[in-house]
Short mmCIF file of C-alpha atoms in Angstrom, two decimals:
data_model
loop_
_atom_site.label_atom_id
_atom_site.label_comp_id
_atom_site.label_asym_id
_atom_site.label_seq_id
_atom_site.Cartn_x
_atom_site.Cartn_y
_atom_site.Cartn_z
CA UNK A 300 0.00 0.00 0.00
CA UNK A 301 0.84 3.76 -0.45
CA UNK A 302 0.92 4.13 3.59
CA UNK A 303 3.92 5.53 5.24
CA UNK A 304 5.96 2.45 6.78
CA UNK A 305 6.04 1.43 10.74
CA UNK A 306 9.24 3.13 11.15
CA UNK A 307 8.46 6.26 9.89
CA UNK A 308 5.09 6.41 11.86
CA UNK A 309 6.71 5.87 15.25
CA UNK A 310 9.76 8.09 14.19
CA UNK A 311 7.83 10.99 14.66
CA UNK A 312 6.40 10.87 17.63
CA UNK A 313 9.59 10.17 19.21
CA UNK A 314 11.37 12.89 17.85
CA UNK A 315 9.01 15.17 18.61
CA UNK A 316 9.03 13.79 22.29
CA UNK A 317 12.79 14.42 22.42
CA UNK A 318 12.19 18.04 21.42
CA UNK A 319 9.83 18.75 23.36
CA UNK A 320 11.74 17.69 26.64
CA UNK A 321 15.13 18.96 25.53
CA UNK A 322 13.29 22.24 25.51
CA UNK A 323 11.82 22.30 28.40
CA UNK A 324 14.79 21.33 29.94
CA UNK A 325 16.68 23.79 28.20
CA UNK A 326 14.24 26.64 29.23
CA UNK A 327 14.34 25.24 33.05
CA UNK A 328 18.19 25.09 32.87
CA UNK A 329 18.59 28.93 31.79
CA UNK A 330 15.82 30.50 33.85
CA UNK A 331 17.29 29.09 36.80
CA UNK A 332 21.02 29.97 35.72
CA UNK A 333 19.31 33.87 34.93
CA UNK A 334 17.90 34.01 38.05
CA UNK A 335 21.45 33.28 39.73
CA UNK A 336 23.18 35.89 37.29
CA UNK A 337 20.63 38.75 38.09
CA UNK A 338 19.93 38.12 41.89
CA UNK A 339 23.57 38.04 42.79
CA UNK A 340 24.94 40.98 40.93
CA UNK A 341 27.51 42.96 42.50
CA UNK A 342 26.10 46.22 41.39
CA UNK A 343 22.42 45.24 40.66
CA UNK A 344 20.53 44.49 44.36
CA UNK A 345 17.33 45.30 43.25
CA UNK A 346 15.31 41.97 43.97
CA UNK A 347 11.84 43.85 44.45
CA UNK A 348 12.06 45.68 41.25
CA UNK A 349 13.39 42.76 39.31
CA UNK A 350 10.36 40.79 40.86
CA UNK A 351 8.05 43.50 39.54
CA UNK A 352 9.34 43.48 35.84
CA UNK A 353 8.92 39.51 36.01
CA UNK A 354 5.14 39.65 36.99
CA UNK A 355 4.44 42.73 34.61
CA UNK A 356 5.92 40.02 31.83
CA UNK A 357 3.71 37.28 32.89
CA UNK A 358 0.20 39.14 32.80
CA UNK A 359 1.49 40.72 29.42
CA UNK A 360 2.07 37.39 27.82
CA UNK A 361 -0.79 35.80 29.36
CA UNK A 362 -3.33 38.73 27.94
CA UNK A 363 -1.55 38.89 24.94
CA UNK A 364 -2.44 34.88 24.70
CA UNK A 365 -5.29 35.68 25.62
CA UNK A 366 -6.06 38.19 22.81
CA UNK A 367 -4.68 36.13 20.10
CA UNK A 368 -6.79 33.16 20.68
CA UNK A 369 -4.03 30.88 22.30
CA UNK A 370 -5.43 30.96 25.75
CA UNK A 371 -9.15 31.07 26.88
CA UNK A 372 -10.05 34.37 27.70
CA UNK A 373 -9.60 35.48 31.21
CA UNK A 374 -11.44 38.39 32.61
CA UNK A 375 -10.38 39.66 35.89
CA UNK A 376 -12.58 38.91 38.47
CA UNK A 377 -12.78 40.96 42.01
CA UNK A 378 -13.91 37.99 44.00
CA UNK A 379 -11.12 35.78 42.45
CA UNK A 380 -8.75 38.51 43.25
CA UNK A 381 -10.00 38.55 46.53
CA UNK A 382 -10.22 34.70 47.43
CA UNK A 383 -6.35 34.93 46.15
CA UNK A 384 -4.72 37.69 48.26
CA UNK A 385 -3.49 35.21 50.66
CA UNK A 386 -1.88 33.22 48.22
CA UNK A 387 0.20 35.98 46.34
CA UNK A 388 1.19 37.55 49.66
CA UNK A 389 3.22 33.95 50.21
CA UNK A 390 4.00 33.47 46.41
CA UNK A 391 5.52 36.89 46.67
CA UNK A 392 7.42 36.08 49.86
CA UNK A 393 8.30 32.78 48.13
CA UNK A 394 9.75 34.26 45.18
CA UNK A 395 11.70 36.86 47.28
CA UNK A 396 13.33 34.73 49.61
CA UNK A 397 14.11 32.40 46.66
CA UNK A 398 16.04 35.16 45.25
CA UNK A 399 18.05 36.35 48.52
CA UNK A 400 18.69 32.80 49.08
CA UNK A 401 20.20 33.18 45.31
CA UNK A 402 22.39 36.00 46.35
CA UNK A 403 24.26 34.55 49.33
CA UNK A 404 24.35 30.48 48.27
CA UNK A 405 26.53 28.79 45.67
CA UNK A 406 24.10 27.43 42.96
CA UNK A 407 25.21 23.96 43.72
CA UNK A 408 23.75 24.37 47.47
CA UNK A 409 20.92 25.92 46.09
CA UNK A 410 19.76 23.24 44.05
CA UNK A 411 20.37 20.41 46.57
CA UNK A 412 18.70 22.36 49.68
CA UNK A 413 15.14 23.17 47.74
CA UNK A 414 14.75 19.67 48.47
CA UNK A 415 14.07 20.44 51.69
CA UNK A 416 10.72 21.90 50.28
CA UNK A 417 9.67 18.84 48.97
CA UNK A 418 10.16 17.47 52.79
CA UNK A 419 8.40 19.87 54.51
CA UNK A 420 5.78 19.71 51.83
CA UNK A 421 5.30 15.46 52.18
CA UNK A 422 5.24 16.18 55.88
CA UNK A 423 2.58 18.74 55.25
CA UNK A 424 0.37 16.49 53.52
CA UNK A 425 0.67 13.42 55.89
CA UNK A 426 -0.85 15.41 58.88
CA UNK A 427 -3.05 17.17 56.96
CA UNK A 428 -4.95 14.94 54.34
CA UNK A 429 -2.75 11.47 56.21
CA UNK A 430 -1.58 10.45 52.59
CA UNK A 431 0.70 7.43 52.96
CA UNK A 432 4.27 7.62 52.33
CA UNK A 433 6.17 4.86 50.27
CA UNK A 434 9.44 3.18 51.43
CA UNK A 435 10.46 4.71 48.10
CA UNK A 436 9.27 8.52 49.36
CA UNK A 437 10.69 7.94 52.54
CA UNK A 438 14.19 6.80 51.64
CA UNK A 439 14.43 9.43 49.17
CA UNK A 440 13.10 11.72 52.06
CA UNK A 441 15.69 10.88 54.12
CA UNK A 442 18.54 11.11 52.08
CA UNK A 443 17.28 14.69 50.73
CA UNK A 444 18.06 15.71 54.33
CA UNK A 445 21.33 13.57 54.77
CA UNK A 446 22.17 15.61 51.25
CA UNK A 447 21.58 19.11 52.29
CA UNK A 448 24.21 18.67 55.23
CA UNK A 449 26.72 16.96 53.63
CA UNK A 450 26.33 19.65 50.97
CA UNK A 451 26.08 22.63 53.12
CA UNK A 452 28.87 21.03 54.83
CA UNK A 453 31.36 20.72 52.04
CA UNK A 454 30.40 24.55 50.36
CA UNK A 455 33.32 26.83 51.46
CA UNK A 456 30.63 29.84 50.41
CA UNK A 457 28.41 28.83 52.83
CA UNK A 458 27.35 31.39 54.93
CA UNK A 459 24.80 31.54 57.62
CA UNK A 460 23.01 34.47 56.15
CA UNK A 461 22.73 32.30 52.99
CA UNK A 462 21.66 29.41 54.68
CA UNK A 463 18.57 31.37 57.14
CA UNK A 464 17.50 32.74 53.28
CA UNK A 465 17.57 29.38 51.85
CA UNK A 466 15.38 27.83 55.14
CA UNK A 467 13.37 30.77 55.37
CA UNK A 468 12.38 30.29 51.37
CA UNK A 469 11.77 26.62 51.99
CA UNK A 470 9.70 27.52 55.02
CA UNK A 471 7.46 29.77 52.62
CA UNK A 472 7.16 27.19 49.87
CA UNK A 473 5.12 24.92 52.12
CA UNK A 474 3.27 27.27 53.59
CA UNK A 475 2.51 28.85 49.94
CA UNK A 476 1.37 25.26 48.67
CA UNK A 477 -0.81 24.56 51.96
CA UNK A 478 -2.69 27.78 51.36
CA UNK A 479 -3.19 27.11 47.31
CA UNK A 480 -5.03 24.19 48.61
CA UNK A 481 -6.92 25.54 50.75
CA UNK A 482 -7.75 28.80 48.97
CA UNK A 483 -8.18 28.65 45.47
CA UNK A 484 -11.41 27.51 44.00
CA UNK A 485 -11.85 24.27 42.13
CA UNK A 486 -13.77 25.67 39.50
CA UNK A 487 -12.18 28.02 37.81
CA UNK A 488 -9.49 27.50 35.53
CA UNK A 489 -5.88 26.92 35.55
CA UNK A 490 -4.88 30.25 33.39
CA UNK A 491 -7.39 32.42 34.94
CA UNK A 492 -6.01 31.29 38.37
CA UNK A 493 -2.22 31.98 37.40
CA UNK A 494 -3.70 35.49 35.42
CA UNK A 495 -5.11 36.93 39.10
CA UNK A 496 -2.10 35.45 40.89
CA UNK A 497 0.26 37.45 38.65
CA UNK A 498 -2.22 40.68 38.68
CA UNK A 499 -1.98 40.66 42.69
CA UNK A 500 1.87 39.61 42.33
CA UNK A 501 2.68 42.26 39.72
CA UNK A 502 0.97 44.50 42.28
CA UNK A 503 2.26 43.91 45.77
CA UNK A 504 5.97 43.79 43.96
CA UNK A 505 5.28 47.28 42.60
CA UNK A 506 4.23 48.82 46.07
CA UNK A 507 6.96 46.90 47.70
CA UNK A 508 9.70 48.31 45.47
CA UNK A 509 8.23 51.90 45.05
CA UNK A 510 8.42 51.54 49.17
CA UNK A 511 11.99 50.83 49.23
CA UNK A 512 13.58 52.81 46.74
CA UNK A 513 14.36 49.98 44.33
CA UNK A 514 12.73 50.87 41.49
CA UNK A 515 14.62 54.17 40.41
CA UNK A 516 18.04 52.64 40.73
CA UNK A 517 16.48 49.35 38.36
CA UNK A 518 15.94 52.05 35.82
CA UNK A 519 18.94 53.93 36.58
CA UNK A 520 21.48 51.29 37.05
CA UNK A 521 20.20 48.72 34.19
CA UNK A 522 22.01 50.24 31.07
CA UNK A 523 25.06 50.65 33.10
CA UNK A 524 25.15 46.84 33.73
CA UNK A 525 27.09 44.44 31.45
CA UNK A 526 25.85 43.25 28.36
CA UNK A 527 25.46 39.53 29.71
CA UNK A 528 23.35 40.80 33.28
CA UNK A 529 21.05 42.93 31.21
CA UNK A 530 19.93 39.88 28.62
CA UNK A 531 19.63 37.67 31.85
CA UNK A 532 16.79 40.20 33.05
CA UNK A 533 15.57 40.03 29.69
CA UNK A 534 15.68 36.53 29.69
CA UNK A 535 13.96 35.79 33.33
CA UNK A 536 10.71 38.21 31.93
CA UNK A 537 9.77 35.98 29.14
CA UNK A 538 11.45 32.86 30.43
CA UNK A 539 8.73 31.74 32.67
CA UNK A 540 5.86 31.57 29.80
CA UNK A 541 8.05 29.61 27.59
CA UNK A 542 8.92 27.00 30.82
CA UNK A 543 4.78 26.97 30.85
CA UNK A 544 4.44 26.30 26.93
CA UNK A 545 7.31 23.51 26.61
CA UNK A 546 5.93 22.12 29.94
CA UNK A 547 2.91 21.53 28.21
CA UNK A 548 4.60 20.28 24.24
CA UNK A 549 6.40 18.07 27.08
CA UNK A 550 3.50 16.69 29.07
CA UNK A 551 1.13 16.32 25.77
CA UNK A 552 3.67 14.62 23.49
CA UNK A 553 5.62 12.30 26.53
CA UNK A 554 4.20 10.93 29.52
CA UNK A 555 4.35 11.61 33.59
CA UNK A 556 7.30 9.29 33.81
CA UNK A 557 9.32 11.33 31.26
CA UNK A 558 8.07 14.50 32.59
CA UNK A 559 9.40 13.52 36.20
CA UNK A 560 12.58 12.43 34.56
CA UNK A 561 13.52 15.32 33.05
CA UNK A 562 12.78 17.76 35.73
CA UNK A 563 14.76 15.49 38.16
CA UNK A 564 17.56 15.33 36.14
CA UNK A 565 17.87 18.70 34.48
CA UNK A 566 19.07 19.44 38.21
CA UNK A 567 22.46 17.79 37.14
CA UNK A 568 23.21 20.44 34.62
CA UNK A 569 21.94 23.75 36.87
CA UNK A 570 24.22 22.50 39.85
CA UNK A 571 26.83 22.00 37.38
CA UNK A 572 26.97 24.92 35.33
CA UNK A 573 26.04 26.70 38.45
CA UNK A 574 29.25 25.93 39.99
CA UNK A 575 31.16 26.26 37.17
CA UNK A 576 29.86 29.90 35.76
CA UNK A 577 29.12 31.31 39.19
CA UNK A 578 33.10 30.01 40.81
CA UNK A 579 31.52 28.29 43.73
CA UNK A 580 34.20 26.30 46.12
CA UNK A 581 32.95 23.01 47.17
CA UNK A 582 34.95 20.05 48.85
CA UNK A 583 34.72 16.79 47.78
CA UNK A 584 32.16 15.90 50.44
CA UNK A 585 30.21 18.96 49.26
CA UNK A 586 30.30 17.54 45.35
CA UNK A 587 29.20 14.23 47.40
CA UNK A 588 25.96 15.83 48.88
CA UNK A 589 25.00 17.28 45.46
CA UNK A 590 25.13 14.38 43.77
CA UNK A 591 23.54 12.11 46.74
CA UNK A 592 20.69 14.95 46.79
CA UNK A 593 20.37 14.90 43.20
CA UNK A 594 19.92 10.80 43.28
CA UNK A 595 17.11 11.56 46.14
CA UNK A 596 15.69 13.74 43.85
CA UNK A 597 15.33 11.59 40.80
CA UNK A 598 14.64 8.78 42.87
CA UNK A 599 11.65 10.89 44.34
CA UNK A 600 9.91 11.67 41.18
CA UNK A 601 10.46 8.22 39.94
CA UNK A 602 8.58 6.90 43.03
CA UNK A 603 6.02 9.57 43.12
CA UNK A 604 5.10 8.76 39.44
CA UNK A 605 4.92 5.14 40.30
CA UNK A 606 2.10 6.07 42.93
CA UNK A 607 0.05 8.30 40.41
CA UNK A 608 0.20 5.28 37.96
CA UNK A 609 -0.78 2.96 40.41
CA UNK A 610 -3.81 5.01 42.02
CA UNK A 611 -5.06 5.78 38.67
CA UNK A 612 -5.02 1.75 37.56
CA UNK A 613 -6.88 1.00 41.30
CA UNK A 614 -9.31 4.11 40.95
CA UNK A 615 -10.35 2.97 36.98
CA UNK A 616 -10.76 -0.79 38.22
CA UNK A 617 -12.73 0.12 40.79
CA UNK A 618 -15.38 2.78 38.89
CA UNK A 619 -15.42 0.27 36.10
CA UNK A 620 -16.24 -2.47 38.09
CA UNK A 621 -19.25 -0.74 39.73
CA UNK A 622 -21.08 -0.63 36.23
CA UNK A 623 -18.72 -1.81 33.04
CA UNK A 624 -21.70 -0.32 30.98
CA UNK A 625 -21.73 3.16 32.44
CA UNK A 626 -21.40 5.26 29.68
CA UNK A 627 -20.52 8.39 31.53
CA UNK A 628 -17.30 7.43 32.53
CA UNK A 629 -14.72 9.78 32.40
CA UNK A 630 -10.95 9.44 32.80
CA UNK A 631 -10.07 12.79 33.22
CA UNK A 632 -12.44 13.04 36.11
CA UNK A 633 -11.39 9.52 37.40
CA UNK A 634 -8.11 10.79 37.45
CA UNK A 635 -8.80 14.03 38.82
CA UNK A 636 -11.00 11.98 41.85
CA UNK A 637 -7.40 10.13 42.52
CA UNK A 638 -5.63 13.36 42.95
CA UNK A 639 -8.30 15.06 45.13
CA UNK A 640 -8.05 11.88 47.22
CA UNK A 641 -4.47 12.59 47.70
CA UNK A 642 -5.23 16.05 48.68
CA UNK A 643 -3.87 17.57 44.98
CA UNK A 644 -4.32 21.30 44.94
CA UNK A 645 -4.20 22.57 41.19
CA UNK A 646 -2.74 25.68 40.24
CA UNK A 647 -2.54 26.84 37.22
CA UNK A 648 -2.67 26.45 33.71
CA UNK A 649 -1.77 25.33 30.20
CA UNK A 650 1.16 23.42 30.71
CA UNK A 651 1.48 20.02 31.74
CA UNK A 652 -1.45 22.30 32.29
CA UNK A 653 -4.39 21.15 30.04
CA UNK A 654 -3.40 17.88 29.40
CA UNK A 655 -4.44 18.67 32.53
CA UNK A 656 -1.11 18.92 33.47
CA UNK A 657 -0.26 21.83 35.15
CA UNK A 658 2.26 20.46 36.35
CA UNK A 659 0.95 20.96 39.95
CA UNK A 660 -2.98 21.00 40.02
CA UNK A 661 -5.72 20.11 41.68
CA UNK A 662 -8.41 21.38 39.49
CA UNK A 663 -5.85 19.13 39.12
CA UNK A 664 -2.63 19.84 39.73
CA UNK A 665 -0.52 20.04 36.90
CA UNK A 666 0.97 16.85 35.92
CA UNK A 667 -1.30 15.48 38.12
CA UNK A 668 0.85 15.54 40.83
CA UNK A 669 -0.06 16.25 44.61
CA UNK A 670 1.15 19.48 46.33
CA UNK A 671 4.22 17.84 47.08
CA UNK A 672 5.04 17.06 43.52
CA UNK A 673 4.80 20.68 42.77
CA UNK A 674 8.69 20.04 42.97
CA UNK A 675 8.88 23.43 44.85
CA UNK A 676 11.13 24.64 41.62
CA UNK A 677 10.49 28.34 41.88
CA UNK A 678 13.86 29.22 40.83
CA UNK A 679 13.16 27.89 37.52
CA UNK A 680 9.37 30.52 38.23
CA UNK A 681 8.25 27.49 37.07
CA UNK A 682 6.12 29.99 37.71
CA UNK A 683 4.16 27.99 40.05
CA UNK A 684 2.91 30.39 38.15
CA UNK A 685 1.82 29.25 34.81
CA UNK A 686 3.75 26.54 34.40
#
C-alpha cells in the first residue's frame, strides 16, 4: 500500500518527544542559571524591582495569549482577586526569599537544599490529608536531608546568612502550597487562576519596590550593567511563559514518567553549570551531597510517578467495576477523583497544564501531581505560576 511504513510512523512521535523535553529542559536550565546571574549581581541588588518586571511580563504574555486566541479568555474577576490575596502575599514572599537565598548560596547548594521543600511539603500532607508515604518517598526523604548537610557542609561559600534565606524560602514554599489548597477555588481555571495570581503579584511587587527605593536605581542602574546581566533580566521576563508552553509540548507529546525524569535530572546540569559559571568552592564531600541529593531527587519523582500510575489503575478498576456499561465514565475526572483523594491542589494552567497537566494542580494539579510534587522549583518561576 501507499501508507507511510512502521518506522516512519513511530519516528515521529519520538522525535518530537525528544524536542519537546530537551526544551523544556533547556528553558528550566537557563531561567534558573538567569535568576542566579541577576539576583547576585555585584552592582544590581534590586530583587523587588526585578520581581516586579517579572510579573508585569507574565500578565502581558498571558493577555496577549489571551487576545490572540491561544489561551481562553480570562477576565479579571474581584472575587477571584479577593479569594487569592493570601496566596500571592506567600508566592511573593516565596519568590523573594528564593532570590536572597540566590544572592548569598553557591548554585550547587541551592539546588540540593530546595529539596528540603519537597520534605516539609510530604510532611505537610501526611498530617493534613494522612496520605501514605512509600518506602520509596521515605528513603528518598531521608537522604534529601542527609544531602543538604553533607552539601552545606562541604560549600566553602556557605554562609549563615545564605543558609537562614535558603530555610526561610523553603519555610514559605510549604506554607505557599498549603494555602493554594486551601484557597483557590476548584472551578475556575488553571490560566485564569495563574492570570489573578500574577495581577496581585505584579501589584504587591510594585508597592513593595516603590516603598523601598528599588525601582529608580532598576531604571537607573540597568544600562550601566554588562551586556550579559542585562539579557539575563531580559531573559527571566519571558522565560517563565516559555517554561509553561514547553511544559505543556512536554506533558502532551511524553508521559508523567518522562516528565518527572527530566525535571529530576535537568538538576544535574543547573548545579553543574552553576558551579562552574558562578566560581563556587565546594569540597569533595560537598560535590558528594550534590550528587547524593540529586539521586534523592530523581529517585523521588520516579517513586512519586509510580504512585500516580498505580492510584489511577486501582481508581479505573474500581469505577469500572461498579457498572462496566456506564457510559458516563470519564478518565479525566477519574483521574482528577485520585488526585483530590491525595489532597492535589491545582494551580494553574496550560502546561502540563491542560493535558491537565499543570504540572501541579488540583483542578488538578498540573501533571497530576499532589502538592508535594509541585517540585517546589520556583527558581526555575516554574512559575508555580503558569507553568
Amino acid at each position: 500500500g501507499g501508507g507511510m511504513p512502521p518506522a516512519s510512523r513511530w519516528a515521529q512521535p519520538d522525535i518530537e518527544a525528544v524536542l519537546a523535553c530537551s526544551t523544556y529542559a533547556l528553558c528550566s536550565i537557563s531561567m534558573s542559571l538567569c535568576n542566579k546571574l541577576v539576583f547576585s549581581g555585584a552592582d544590581f541588588d534590586v530583587p523587588l524591582a526585578v520581581l516586579t518586571y517579572q510579573s508585569g511580563c507574565a500578565v502581558i504574555f498571558l493577555k496577549g495569549g489571551a487576545a490572540l486566541g491561544i489561551l481562553e479568555p480570562m477576565p479579571l474577576e474581584i472575587e477571584l482577586l479577593r479569594r487569592m490575596v493570601p496566596v500571592a502575599v506567600l508566592f511573593c514572599l516565596m519568590l523573594w526569599t528564593s532570590g536572597k537565598a540566590l544572592r548569598y548560596c553557591s548554585m550547587p547548594f541551592f539546588t540540593v537544599l530546595k529539596n528540603l521543600g519537597v520534605v516539609g511539603i510530604t510532611c505537610y500532607e501526611y498530617m493534613r490529608f494522612h496520605n501514605p508515604v512509600s518506602p520509596a518517598i521515605a528513603v528518598s526523604l531521608a537522604l534529601m536531608i542527609l544531602a543538604s548537610l553533607v552539601a552545606g557542609a562541604g560549600d566553602l561559600t556557605a554562609s549563615p546568612e545564605g543558609v537562614l534565606w535558603m530555610l526561610t524560602n523553603v519555610i514559605v514554599t510549604v506554607a505557599y502550597l498549603a494555602v493554594l489548597k486551601e484557597c483557590t477555588p476548584p472551578n475556575v481555571s488553571s490560566s485564569s487562576k495563574t492570570l489573578h495570581n500574577n495581577v496581585l503579584t505584579c501589584v504587591l511587587f510594585f508597592l513593595a519596590a516603590l516603598s523601598s527605593g528599588q525601582l529608580q536605581p532598576f531604571l537607573d542602574t540597568l544600562p550601566r550593567q554588562p551586556l550579559v546581566l542585562q539579557l539575563g533580566v531580559l531573559s527571566t521576563g519571558v522565560m517563565g511563559t516559555a517554561i509553561n508552553m514547553t511544559t505543556f509540548w512536554c506533558m502532551r507529546v511524553s508521559s508523567g514518567a518522562v516528565y518527572a525524569f527530566v525535571g529530576a535530572t535537568n538538576k544535574i546540569p543547573i548545579a553543574v553549570m552553576g558551579h562552574w559559571l558562578f566560581d563556587s568552592e565546594l569540597t569533595t564531600s560537598g560535590w558528594a551531597g550534590v550528587v547524593l541529593g540529586l539521586g534523592a531527587g530523581f529517585l523521588y519523582a520516579m517513586g512519586k510517578e509510580r504512585e500516580r500510575r498505580i492510584l489511577t489503575e486501582q481508581h479505573m478498576e474500581v469505577d469500572i467495576g461498579d457498572d462496566d456499561q456506564d457510559s458516563d465514565f470519564d478518565f479525566e475526572d477519574t483521574e482528577a477523583r485520585v488526585l483530590l483523594s491525595r489532597g492535589s491542589s491545582q494551580y494553574y494552567s496550560p502546561t502540563v497544564e491542560d493535558r491537565v497537566p499543570e504540572r501541579e494542580t488540583g483542578e488538578r494539579f498540573p501533571d497530576h501531581r499532589s502538592i508535594s510534587d509541585a517540585e517546589v522549583d520556583n527558581e526555575d518561576r516554574d512559575l508555580l505560576h503558569t507553568r
